[in-house]
Coordinates of C-alpha atoms in Angstrom, one line a residue:
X1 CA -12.1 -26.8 -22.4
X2 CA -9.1 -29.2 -22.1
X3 CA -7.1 -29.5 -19.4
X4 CA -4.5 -28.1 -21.0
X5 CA -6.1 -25.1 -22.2
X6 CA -7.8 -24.7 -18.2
X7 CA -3.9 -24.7 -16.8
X8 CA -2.7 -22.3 -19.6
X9 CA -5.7 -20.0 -18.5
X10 CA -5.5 -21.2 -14.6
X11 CA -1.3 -19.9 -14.8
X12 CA -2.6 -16.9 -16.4
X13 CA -4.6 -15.7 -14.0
X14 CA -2.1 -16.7 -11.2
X15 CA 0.4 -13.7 -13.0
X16 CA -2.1 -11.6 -13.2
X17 CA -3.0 -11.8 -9.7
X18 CA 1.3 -11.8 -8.9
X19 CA 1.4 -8.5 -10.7
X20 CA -1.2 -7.0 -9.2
X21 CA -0.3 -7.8 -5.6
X22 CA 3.7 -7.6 -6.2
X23 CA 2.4 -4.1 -7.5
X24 CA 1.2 -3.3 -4.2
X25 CA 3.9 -4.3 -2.0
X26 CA 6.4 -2.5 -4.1
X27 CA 4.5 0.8 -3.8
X28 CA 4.6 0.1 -0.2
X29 CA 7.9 0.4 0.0
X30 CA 8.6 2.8 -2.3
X31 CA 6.6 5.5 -0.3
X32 CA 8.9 4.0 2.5
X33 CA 11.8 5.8 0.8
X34 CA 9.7 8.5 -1.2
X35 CA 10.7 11.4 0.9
X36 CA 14.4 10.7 1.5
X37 CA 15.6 12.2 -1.4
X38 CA 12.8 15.5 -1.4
X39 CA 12.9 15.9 2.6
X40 CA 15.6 18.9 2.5
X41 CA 12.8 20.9 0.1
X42 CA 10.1 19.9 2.4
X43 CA 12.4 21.4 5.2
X44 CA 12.5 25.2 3.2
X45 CA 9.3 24.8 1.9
X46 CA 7.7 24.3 5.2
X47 CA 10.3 25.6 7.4
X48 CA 10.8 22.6 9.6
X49 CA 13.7 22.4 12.3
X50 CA 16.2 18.9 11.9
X51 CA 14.2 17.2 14.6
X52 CA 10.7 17.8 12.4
X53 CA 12.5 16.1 9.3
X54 CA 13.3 13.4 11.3
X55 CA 10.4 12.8 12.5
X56 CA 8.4 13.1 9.2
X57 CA 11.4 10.1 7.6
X58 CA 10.5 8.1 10.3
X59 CA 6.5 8.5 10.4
X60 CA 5.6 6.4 7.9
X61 CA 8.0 3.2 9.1
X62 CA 7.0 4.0 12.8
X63 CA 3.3 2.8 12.1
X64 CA 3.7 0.3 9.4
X65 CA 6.6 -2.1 11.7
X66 CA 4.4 -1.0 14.9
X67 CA 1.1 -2.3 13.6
X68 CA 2.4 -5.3 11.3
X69 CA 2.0 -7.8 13.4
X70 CA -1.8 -7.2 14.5
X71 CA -2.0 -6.5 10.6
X72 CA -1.1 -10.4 10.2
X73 CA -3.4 -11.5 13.0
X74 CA -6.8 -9.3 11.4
X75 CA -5.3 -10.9 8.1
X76 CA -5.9 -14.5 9.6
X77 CA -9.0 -13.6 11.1
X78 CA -10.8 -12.0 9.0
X79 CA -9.2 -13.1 5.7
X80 CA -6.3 -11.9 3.6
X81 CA -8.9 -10.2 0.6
X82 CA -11.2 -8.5 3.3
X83 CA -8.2 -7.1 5.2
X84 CA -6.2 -6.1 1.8
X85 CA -9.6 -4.0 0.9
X86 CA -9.6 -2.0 4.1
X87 CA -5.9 -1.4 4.2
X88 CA -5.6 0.3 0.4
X89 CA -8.5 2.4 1.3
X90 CA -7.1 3.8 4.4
X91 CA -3.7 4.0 2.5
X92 CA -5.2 5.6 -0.8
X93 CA -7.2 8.4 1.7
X94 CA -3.9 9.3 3.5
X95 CA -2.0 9.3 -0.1
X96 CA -4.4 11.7 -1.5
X97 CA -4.2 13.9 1.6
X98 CA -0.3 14.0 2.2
X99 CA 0.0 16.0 -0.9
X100 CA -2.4 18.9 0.1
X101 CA -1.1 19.1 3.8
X102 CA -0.3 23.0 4.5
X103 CA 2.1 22.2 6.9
X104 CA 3.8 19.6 9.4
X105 CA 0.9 18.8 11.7
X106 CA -0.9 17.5 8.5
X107 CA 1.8 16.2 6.7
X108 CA 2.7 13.8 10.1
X109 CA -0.8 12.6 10.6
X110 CA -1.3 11.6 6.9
X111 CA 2.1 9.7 7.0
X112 CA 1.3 7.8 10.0
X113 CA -2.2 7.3 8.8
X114 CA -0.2 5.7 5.1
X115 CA 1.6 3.1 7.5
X116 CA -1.3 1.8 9.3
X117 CA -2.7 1.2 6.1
X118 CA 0.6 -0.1 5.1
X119 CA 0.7 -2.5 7.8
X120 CA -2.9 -3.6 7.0
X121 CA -2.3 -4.5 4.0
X122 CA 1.3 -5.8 3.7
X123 CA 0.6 -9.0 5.7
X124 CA -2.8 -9.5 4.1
X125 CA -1.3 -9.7 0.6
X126 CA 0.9 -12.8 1.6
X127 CA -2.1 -14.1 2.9
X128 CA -3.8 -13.9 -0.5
X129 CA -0.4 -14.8 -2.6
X130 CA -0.8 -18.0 -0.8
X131 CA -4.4 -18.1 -2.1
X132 CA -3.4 -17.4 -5.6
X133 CA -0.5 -20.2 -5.3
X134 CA -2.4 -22.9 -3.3
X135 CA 0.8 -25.8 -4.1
X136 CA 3.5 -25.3 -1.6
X137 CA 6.3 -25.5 -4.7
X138 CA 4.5 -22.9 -6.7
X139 CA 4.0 -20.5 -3.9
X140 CA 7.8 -21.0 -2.8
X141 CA 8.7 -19.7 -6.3
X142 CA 6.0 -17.0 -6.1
X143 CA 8.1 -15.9 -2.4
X144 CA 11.4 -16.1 -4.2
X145 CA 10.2 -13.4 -6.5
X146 CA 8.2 -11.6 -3.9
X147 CA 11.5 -11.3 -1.4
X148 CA 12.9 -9.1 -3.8
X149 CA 10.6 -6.8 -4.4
X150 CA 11.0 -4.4 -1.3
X151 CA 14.0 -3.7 -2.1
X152 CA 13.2 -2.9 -5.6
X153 CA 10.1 -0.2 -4.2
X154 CA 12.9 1.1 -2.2
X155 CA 15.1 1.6 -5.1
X156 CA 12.3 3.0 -7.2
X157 CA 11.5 5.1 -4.2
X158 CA 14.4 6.9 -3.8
X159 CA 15.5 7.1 -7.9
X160 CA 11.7 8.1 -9.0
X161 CA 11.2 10.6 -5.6
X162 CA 14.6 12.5 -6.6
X163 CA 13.3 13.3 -10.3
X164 CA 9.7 14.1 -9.5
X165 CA 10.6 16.7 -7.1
X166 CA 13.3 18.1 -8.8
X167 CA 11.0 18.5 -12.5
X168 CA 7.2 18.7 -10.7
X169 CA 7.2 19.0 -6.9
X170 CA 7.8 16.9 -3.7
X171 CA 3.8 16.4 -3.3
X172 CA 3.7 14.6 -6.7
X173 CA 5.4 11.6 -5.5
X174 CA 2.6 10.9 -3.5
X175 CA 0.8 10.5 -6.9
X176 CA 2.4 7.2 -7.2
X177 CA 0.7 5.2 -4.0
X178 CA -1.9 7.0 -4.6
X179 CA -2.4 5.6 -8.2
X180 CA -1.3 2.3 -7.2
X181 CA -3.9 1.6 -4.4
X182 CA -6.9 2.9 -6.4
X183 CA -6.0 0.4 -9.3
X184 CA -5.5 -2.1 -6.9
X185 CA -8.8 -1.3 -5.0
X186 CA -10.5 -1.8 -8.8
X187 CA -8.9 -4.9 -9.7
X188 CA -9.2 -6.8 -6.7
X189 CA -12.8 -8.2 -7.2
X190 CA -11.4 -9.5 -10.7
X191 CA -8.3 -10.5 -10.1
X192 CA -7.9 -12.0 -6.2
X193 CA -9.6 -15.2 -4.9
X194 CA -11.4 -14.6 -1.9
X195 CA -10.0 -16.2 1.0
X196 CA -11.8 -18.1 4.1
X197 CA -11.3 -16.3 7.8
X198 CA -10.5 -18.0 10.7
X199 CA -13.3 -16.7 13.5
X200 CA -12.2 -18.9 15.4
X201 CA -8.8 -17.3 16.1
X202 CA -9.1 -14.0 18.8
X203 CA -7.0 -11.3 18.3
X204 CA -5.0 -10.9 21.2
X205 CA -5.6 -7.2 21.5
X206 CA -3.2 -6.8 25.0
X207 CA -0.4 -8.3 22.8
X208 CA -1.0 -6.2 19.9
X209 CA -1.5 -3.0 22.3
X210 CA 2.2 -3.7 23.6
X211 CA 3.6 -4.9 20.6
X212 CA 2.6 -1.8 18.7
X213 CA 3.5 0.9 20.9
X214 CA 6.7 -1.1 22.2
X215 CA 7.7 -1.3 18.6
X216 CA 6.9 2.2 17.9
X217 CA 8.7 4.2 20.8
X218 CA 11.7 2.3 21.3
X219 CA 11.8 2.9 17.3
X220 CA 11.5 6.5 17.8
X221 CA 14.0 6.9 20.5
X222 CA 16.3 4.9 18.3
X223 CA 15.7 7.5 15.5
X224 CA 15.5 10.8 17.5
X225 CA 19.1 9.8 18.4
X226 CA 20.0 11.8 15.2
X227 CA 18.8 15.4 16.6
X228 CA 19.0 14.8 20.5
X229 CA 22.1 13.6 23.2
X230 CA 21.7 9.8 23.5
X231 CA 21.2 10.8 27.1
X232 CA 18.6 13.1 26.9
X233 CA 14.6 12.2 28.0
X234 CA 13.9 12.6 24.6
X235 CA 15.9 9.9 23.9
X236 CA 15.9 7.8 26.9
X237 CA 12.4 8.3 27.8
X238 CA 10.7 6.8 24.6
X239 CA 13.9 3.8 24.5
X240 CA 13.4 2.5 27.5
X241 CA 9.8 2.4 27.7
X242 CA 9.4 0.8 24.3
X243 CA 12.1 -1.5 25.6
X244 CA 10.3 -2.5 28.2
X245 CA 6.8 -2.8 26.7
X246 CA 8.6 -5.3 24.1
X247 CA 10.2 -7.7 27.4
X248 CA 6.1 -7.7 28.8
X249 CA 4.8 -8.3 24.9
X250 CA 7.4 -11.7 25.0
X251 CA 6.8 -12.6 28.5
X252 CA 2.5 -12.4 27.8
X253 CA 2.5 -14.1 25.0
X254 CA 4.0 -16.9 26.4
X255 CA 1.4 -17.4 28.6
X256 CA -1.4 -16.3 26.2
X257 CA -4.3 -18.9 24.9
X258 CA -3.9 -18.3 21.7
X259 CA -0.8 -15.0 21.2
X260 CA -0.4 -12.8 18.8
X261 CA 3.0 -13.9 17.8
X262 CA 3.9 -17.5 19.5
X263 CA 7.7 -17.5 20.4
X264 CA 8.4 -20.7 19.2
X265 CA 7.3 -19.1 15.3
X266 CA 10.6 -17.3 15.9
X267 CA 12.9 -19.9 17.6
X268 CA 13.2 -22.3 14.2
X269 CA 17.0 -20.9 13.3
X270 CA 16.3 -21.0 9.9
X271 CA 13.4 -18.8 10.0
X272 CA 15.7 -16.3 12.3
X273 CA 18.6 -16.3 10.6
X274 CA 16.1 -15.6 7.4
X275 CA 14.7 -12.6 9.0
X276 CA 18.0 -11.3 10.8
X277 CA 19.2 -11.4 6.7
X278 CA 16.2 -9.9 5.7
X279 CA 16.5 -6.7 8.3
X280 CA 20.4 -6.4 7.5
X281 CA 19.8 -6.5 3.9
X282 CA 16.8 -3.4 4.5
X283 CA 19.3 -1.5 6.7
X284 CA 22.1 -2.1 4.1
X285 CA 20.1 -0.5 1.2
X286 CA 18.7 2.4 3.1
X287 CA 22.0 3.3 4.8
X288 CA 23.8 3.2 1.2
X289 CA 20.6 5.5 -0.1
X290 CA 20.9 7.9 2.6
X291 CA 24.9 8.1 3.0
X292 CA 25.9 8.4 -0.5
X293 CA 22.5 10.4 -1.2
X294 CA 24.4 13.2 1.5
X295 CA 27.7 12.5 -0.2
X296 CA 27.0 13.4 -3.6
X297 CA 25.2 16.3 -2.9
X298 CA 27.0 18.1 -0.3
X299 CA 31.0 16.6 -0.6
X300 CA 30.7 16.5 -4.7
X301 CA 27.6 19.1 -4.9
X302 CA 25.9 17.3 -7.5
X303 CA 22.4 17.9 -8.0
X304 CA 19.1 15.8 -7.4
X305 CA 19.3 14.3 -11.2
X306 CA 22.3 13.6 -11.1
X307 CA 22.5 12.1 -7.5
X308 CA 19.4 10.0 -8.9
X309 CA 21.0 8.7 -11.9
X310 CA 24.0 7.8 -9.9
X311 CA 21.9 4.6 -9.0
X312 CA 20.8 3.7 -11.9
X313 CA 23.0 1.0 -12.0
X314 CA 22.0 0.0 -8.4
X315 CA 18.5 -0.8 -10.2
X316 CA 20.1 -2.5 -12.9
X317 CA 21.9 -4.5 -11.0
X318 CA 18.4 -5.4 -8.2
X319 CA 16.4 -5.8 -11.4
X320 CA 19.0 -8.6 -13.0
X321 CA 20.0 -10.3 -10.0
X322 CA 15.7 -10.4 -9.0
X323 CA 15.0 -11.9 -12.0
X324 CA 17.4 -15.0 -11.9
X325 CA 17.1 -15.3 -7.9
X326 CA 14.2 -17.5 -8.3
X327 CA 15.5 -19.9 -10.7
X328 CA 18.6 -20.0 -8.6
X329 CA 16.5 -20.6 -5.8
X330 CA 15.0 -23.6 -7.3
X331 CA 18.1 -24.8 -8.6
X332 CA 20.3 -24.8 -5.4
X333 CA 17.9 -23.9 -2.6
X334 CA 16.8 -21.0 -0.7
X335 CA 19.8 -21.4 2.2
X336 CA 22.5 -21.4 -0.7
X337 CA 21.1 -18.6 -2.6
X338 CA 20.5 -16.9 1.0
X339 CA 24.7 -17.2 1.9
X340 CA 25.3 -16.0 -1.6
X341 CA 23.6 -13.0 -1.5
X342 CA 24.9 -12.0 1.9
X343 CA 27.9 -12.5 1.0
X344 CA 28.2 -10.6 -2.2
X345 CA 26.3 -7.6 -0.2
X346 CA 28.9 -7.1 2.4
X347 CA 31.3 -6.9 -0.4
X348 CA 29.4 -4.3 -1.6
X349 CA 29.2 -2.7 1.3
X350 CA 33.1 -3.1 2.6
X351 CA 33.9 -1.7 -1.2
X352 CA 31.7 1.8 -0.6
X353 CA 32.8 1.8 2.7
X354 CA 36.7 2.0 2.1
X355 CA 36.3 4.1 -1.6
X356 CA 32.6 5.1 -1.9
X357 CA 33.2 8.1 0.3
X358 CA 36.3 9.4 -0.9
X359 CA 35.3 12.6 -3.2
X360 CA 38.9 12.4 -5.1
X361 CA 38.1 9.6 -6.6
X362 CA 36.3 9.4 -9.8
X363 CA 32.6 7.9 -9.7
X364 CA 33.1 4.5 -12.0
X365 CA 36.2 3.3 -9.7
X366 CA 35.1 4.6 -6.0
X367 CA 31.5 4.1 -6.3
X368 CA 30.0 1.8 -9.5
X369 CA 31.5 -1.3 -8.1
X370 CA 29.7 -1.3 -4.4
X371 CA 26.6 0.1 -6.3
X372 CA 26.9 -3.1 -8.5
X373 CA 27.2 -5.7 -5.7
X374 CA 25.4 -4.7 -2.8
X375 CA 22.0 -4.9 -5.2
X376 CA 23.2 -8.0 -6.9
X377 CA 23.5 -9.5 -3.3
X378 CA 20.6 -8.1 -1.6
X379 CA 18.4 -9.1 -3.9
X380 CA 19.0 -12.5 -3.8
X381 CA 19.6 -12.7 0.1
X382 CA 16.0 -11.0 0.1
X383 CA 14.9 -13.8 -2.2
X384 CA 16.3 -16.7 -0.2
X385 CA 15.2 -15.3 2.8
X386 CA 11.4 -14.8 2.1
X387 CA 11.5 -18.4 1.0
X388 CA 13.4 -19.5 4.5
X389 CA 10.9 -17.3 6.4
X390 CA 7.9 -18.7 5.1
X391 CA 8.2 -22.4 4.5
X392 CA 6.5 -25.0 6.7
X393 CA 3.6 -21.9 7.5
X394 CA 0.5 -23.2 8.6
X395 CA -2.0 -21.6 5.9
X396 CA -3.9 -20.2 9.0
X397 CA -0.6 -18.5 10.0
X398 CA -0.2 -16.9 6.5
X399 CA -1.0 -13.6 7.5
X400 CA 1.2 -14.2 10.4
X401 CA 3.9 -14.8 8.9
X402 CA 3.6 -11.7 6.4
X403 CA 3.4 -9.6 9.4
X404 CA 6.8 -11.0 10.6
X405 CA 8.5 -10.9 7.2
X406 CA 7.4 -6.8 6.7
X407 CA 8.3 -5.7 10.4
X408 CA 11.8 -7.5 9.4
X409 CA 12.0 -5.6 6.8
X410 CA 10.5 -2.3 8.2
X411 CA 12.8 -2.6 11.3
X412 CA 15.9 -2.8 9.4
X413 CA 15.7 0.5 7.6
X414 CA 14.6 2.0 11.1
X415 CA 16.1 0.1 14.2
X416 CA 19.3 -1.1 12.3
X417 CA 19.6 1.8 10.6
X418 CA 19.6 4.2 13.7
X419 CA 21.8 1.8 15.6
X420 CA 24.3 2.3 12.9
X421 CA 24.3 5.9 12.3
X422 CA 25.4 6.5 16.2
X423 CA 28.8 4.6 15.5
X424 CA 29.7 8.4 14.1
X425 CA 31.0 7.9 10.9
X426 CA 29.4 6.2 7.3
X427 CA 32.4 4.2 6.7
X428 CA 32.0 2.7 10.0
X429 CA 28.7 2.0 9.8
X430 CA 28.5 0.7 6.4
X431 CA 31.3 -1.7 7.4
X432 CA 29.5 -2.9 10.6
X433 CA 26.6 -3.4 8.0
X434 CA 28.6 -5.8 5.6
X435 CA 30.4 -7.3 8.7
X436 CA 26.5 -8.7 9.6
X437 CA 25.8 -9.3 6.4
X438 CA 29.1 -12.0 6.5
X439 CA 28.3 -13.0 9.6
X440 CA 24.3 -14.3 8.7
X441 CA 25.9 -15.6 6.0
X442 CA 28.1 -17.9 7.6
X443 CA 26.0 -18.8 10.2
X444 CA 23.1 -20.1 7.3
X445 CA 25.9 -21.6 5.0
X446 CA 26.9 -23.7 8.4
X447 CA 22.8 -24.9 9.0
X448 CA 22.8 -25.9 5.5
X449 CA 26.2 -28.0 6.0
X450 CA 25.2 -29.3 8.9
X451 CA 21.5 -30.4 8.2
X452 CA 23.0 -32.3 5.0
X453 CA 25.7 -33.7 7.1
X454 CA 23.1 -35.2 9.3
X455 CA 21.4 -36.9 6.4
X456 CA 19.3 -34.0 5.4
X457 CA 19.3 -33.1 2.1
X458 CA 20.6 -29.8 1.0
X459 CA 18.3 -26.5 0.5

């Protein structure tokens, strides 16, 4: 064979093995959002109180952002192909039990059980994207693609989630993980490289044990806020504790051999900045889903189709601005693209949040334009921002650094996003939103100025 003919075959394979793992992560993310749209039939169906809904929402993201992070680490250790096996079989078994719970105590467990997998094999797939894209210019391309494609499981997730229940049932949208996971489970062997562990590296279990349940309760005091006084124990209790688990995860592993997550992977302001975008673009997108998902159905009572097709051009929009964020990225680099896209979402945002939620006005004036440039921004902040997130990574920090890109993005539509919704009103909150989104953006369109200004060149 030539060379020639061994690349064209060599860049075939490398899509192949893209699809199949950008395949993954987006059904990840859709069953993030899966039930949003359903969860008021779940309610009847299985007569479950406010607090109960609430809880099932936030299952699924409790255990995914609690357990990323040791996700990364196991990734690292044991190797990204090893660790993305085990996670799709634990997420593929919970998939295909969700469905045939009888009732909430089922239903929870199987949700939970979907995020640990989740968080398995999230971080583990950028471990073996990296793999599949050993040059560091091919796999920044491959992460401009790849930062977009949450967003795009989230939009699928809640479009797809509001037609399936509304022509089949609410457990057939658990058909699509399911059916995801299994392919992926039979492709792997063919498609992935398999990728070397590290047993050299421990895995810092005392870190991961506070980072996962500090993660996880002050999350769920955060989102219990909804159905309970911000000053009850059921509010307070789990908030304070997880608080306080998270300030003794930071203060061991500074003083750990060899941590779980070494602070000075977070104290590069590029790479914070990326991830502060990348949460505020999550919580921006989930906040628009669930606000204007409430809207149209109870202040305009329109129906489940018709609230679904309202986004259509929300998808549009994410698929079309996707698809040219990574040229753009390698055109102007990953900060400019990064500023752009923030920008353009909080003017999305500010646009539904003064006429998105006024019911006199018609649907192509008050709504269409936010629902137009939110996507078109998020998508290539999301872009930019896995790029940011990512570059200069050790390739035995791969998995790592998955784990920290996820929990950004896991932590937006759950932290954020309960932070938010106690300001009291959706306008307000979907301002504040946009007003972050401006501010990251300033703040990276400033690094970039001033690294060029100091002789730099421009990214």
């Amino acid at each position: 064979m030539t060379a020639t003919g061994a690349a064209r075959v060599a860049a075939v394979r490398q899509r192949r093995a893209f699809v199949l793992l950008g395949g993954v992560q987006t059904a990840l993310i859709f069953t993030l959002a899966a039930l949003a749209v359903p969860l008021p039939l779940i309610g009847r169906e299985l007569q479950l109180h406010r607090a109960d809904l609430i809880l099932l929402s936030a299952a699924y993201g409790l255990t995914f952002a609690g357990l990323l992070l040791f996700g990364g680490r196991l990734a690292d250790r044991y190797g990204g192909r090893r660790a993305l096996t085990a996670g799709l079989v634990l997420f593929a078994a919970a998939s295909a039990a969700a469905p045939l719970a009888p009732g909430i105590g089922t239903l929870l467990a199987a949700r939970f059980a979907q995020g640990a997998g989740a968080a398995l094999v999230a971080p583990a797939a950028v471990a073996v994207l990296r793999a599949v894209f050993p040059s560091p210019p091919a796999y920044g391309r491959a992460m401009a693609t790849w930062g977009g494609l949450s967003v795009l499981g989230a939009t699928a997730g809640n479009l797809l989630s509001g037609v399936i229940s509304a022509l089949l049932s609410w457990r057939w949208t658990f058909a699509v993980p399911l059916g995801v996971a299994l392919a992926a489970l039979a492709l792997t062997p063919r498609l992935l490289p398999d990728t070397t562990p590290n047993p050299g590296r421990t895995l810092d279990l005392p870190g991961a044990l506070l980072a996962t349940a500090g993660i996880t309760l002050a999350g769920y005091g955060l989102v219990v806020t909804d159905a309970r006084p911000r000053s009850s124990a059921d509010v307070l209790v789990p908030l304070l504790a997880g608080t306080a688990l998270l300030a003794a995860f930071w203060y061991a592993e500074r003083r750990a051999r060899d941590p779980l997550l070494p602070p000075r992977f977070l104290l590069d302001p590029r790479r914070a900045l990326a991830l502060t975008a990348i949460a505020l673009s999550a919580c921006g997108t989930a906040l628009t889903f669930v606000v204007l998902s409430l809207h149209l159905q109870q202040a305009r009572d329109w129906s489940q189709l018709e609230t679904s097709a309202a986004f259509v051009p929300f998808a549009v929009a994410l698929s079309a601005s996707g698809r040219a964020a990574g040229p753009l990225v390698g055109r102007y680099g990953a900060r400019t693209v990064t500023a752009a896209g923030l920008g353009t979402g909080a003017a999305g945002l500010a646009l539904l949040a003064l006429t998105g939620l006024d019911a006199h006005l018609p649907y192509g004036y008050g709504l269409l334009p936010g629902l137009v440039l939110l996507p078109a921004g998020t998508a290539a902040a999301f872009a930019g921002a896995a790029v940011l997130a990512t570059e200069g990574v050790p390739r035995q920090q791969t998995g790592l650094a998955g784990g920290v890109l996820n929990t950004a993005m896991e932590c937006g539509p759950t932290v954020l996003f309960a932070l938010l919704l106690t300001l009291g009103s959706d306008a307000l909150s979907l301002a504040a939103t946009g007003a972050g989104l401006a501010l990251v953006a300033l703040l990276t369109h400033r690094i970039r100025v001033t690294h060029h200004s100091q002789g730099s060149p421009p990214q």
